[in-house]
XYZ file of C-alpha atoms in Angstrom:
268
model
C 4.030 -77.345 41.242
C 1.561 -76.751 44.083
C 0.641 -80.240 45.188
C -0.639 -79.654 49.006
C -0.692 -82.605 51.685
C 1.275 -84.629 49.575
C 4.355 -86.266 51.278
C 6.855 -87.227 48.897
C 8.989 -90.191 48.674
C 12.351 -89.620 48.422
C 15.079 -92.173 47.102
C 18.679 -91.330 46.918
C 19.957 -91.942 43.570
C 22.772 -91.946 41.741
C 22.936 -90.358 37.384
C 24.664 -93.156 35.200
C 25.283 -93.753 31.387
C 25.349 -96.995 29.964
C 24.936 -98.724 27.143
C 22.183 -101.396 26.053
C 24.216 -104.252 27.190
C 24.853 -102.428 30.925
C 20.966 -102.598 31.701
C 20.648 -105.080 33.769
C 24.120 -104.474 35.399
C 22.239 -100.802 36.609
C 20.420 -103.256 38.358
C 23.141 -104.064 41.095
C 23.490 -99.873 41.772
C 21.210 -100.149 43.883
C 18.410 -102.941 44.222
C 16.947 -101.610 47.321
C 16.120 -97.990 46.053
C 14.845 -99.204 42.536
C 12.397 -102.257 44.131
C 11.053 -99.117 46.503
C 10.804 -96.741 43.570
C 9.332 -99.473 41.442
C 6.767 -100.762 44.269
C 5.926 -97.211 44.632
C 4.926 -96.478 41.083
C 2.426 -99.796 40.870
C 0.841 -98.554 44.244
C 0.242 -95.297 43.373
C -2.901 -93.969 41.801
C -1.798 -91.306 40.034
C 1.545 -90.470 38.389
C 2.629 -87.181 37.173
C 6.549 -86.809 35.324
C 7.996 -83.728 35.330
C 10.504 -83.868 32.210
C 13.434 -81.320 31.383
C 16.186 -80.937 28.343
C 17.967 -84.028 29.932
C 15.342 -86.393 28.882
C 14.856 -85.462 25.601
C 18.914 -85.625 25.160
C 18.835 -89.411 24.881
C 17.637 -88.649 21.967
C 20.311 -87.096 20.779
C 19.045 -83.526 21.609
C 21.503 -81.182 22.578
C 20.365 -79.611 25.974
C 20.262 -75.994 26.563
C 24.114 -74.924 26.995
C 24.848 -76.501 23.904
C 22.398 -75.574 21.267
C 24.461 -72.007 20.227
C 27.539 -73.660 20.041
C 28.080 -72.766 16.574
C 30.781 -71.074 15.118
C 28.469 -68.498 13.386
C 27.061 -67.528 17.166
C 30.583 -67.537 18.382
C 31.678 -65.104 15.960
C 28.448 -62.949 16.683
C 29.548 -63.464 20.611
C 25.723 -64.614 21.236
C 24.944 -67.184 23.393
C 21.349 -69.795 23.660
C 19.989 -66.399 25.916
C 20.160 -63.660 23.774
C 19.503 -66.171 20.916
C 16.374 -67.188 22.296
C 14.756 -63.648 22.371
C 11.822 -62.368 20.194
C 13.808 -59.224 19.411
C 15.699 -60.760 16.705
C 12.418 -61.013 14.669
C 12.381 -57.388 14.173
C 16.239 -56.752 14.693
C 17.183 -59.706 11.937
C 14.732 -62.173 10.943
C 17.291 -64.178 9.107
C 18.887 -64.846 12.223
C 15.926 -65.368 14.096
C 14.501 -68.134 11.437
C 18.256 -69.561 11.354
C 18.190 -69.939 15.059
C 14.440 -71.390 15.711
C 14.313 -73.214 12.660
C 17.258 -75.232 13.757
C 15.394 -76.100 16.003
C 12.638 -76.638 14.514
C 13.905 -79.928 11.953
C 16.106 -81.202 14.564
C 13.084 -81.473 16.687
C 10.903 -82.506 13.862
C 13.181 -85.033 12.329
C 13.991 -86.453 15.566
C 12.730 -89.956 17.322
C 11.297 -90.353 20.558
C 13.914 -92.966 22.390
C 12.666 -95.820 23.952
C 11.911 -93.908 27.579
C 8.949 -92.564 26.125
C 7.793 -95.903 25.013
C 8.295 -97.283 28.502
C 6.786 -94.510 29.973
C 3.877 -94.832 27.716
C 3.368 -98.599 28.584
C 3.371 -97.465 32.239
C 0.522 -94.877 31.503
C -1.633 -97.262 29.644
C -0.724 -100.433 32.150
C -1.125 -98.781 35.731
C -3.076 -95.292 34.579
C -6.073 -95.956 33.016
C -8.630 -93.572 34.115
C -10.874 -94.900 36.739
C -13.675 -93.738 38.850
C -13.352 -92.341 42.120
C -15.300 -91.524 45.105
C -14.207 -88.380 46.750
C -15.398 -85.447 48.983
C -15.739 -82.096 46.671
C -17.829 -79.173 48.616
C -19.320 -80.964 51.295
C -20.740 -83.198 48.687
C -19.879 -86.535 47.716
C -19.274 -87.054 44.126
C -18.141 -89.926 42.105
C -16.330 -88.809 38.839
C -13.410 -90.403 35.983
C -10.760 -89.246 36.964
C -7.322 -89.175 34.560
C -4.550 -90.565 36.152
C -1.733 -89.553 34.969
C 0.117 -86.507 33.791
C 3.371 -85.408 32.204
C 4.757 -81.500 33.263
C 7.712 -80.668 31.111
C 9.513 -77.338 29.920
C 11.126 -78.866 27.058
C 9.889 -77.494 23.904
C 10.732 -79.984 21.403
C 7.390 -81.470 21.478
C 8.766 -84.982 21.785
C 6.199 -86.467 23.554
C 3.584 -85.650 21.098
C 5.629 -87.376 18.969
C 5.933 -90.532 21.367
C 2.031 -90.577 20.464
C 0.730 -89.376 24.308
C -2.268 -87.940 24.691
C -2.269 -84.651 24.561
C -4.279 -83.684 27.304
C -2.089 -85.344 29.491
C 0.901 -83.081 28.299
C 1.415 -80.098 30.118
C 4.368 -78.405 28.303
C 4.574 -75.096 30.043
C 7.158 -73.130 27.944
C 4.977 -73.981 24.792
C 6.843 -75.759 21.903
C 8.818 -74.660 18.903
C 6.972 -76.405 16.570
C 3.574 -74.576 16.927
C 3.419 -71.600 15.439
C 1.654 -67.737 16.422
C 1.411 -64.328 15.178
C 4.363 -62.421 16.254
C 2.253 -59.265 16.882
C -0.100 -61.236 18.314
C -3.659 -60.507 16.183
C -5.193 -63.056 17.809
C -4.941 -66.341 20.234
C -4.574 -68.871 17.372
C -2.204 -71.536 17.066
C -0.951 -73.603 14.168
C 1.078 -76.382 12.732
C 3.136 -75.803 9.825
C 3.033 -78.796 6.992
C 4.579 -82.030 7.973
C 6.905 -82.317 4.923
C 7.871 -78.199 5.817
C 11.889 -78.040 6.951
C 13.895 -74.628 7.296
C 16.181 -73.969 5.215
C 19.636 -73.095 6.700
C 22.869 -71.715 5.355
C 24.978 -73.919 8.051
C 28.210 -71.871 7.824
C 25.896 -68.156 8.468
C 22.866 -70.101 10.732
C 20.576 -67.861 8.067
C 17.195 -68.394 6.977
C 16.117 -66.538 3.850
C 13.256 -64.444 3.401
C 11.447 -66.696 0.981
C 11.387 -69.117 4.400
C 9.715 -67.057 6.909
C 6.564 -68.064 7.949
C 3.356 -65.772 7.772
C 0.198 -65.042 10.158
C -2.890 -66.800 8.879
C -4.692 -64.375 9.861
C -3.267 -61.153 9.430
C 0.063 -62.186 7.343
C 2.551 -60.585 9.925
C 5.991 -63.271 10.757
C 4.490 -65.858 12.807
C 7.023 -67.214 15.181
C 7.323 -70.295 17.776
C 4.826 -70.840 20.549
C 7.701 -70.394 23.267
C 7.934 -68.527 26.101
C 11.628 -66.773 25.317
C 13.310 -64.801 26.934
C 12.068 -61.027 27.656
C 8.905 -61.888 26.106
C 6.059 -59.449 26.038
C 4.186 -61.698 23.293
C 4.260 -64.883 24.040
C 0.996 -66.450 25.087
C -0.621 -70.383 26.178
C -2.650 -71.670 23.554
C -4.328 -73.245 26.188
C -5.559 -69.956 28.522
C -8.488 -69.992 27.059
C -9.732 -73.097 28.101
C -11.820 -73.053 31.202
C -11.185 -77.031 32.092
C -7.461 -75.697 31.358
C -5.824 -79.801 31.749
C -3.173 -79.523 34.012
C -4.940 -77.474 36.604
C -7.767 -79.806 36.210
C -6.189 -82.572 37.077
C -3.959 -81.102 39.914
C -7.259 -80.008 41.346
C -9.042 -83.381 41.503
C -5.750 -85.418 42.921
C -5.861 -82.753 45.511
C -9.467 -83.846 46.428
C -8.636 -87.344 46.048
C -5.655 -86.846 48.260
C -7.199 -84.574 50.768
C -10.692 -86.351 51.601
C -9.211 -90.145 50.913
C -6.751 -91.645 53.569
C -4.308 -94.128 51.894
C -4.276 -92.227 48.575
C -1.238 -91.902 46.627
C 0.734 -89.542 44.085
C 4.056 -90.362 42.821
C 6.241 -87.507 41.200
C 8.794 -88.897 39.028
C-alpha cells in the first residue's frame, strides 16, 4: 500500500477467540479502544480492509502452515512452498491437480462466515458512493467516487462468494478458482462449471488425468490464477485494464485526501 498524507489511527488491541455466547462479553476488553475504532469507521469517508488467511479461517479454512499437513506430503517431505510451485505441472501433474484442487472444493464448497456479512452491511450502510468535490490538475472537478475497498492476498475467493462487488475486490495473489493457460497463449481467464469438484485419492493427494483441466484456447493444462511461488507465468487478469480498480480508487482518495482538509481514510 502507498497511501501518502494519510495519518493512521492506531488502537492497541488485543487477538481473542470466543464463542457466540462471549460477544458481548468482548465488549468489556476494552470499551474505550472499540467506541474509538467504531466512531472512527462511521466518520470516515472511505474504508479500505486489507484481509489475509486469518480471516478466511473462521471459516474453517486452514491458513497457510497448515494446508500440506497431510500424511501423503509428509511422506514426500514437501511442505505448502514447494507445493505451491508451477513446476509440479510439468514435473507431476497428478500431484499438482491433487494439491490445487484441494484447494479448489474446499474453497468452493465453503461458506462465507458471518464477518463478511457484517462487513458487507458496513459497505452498503456507511459506503455508498457519493459525489465529491476535489482539486485534480489545477482543476476542480466533481466526480462519484467509490468508497470503499477490500485488498486481500487470500486466494480462496471468499468474498466473491460473500456476494461483494467485484470491483471493489482487489485480490492481489489472484485466486485458485479462476483458471489460465499454463503456457500462457493468451491473457484469458475462466471459471470452471459450478457443479465441477476435483477428484482426489485422499490417502495419495492424486488427481487423475481424466481431471485435468484444458486451455480453451489452445488445449494446453490450464492451471490456477495464483501468483505461486517461482512463478515465471503467472499473470493479473486485470493488467489489462486501463481504469485497473484498485489503483483507481487509491488515486482518487489520494486527491480527496490531499486537496480536502478534514478528509478521512480508515484502514482496517
Amino acid at each position: 500500500l502507498s497511501f501518502q498524507n494519510v495519518n493512521p489511527l492506531i488502537f492497541s488491541h488485543q487477538i481473542v477467540h470466543f464463542s457466540p455466547m462471549e460477544h458481548q462479553r468482548a465488549f468489556d476488553l476494552n470499551p474505550p479502544a472499540l467506541q474509538a475504532a467504531a466512531t472512527a469507521v462511521i466518520q470516515a469517508d472511505f474504508l479500505l480492509v486489507g484481509a489475509g488467511a486469518g480471516f478466511s479461517a473462521d471459516s474453517g479454512l486452514p491458513v497457510y502452515k497448515d494446508i500440506a499437513k497431510v500424511e501423503a506430503y509428509e511422506k514426500m517431505g514437501v511442505d505448502y512452498a514447494e507445493l505451491s510451485q508451477p513446476h509440479w505441472i510439468d514435473k507431476d501433474p497428478e500431484i499438482f491437480y491433487g494439491f490445487w484442487g484441494k484447494c479448489y472444493n474446499d474453497y468452493a464448497n465453503t461458506a462465507a462466515h458471518e464477518g463478511y456479512s457484517i462487513l458487507r452491511s458496513w459497505r452498503e450502510k456507511l459506503f455508498a458512493a457519493k459525489e465529491f468535490q476535489y482539486e485534480k490538475n489545477g482543476d476542480v472537478v466533481k466526480r462519484q467516487l467509490r468508497r470503499f475497498q477490500i485488498y486481500t492476498s487470500n486466494v480462496d475467493r471468499m468474498f466473491h462468494t460473500a456476494q461483494f462487488d467485484p470491483d471493489e475486490i482487489e485480490e492481489i495473489h489472484g485466486n485458485a478458482l479462476t483458471m489460465q493457460c499454463s503456457k500462457p497463449c493468451s491473457q484469458r481467464v475462466w471459471r470452471l462449471p459450478a457443479y465441477f469438484r476435483f477428484k482426489i485419492d485422499p490417502v495419495t493427494m492424486r488427481c487423475s488425468a481424466d481431471q485435468h483441466p484444458k486451455c480453451e484456447k489452445c488445449g494446453r493444462l490450464a492451471r490456477p490464477n495464483v501468483m505461486m511461488f517461482c512463478d515465471p507465468t503467472y499473470f493479473r487478469a486485470d493488467s489489462s485494464n486501463p481504469d485497473y480498480n484498485y489503483w483507481n480508487f487509491q488515486s482518487n482518495v489520494e486527491q480527496v485526501l490531499r486537496t480536502r482538509p478534514g478528509s478521512k481514510l480508515v484502514i482496517l
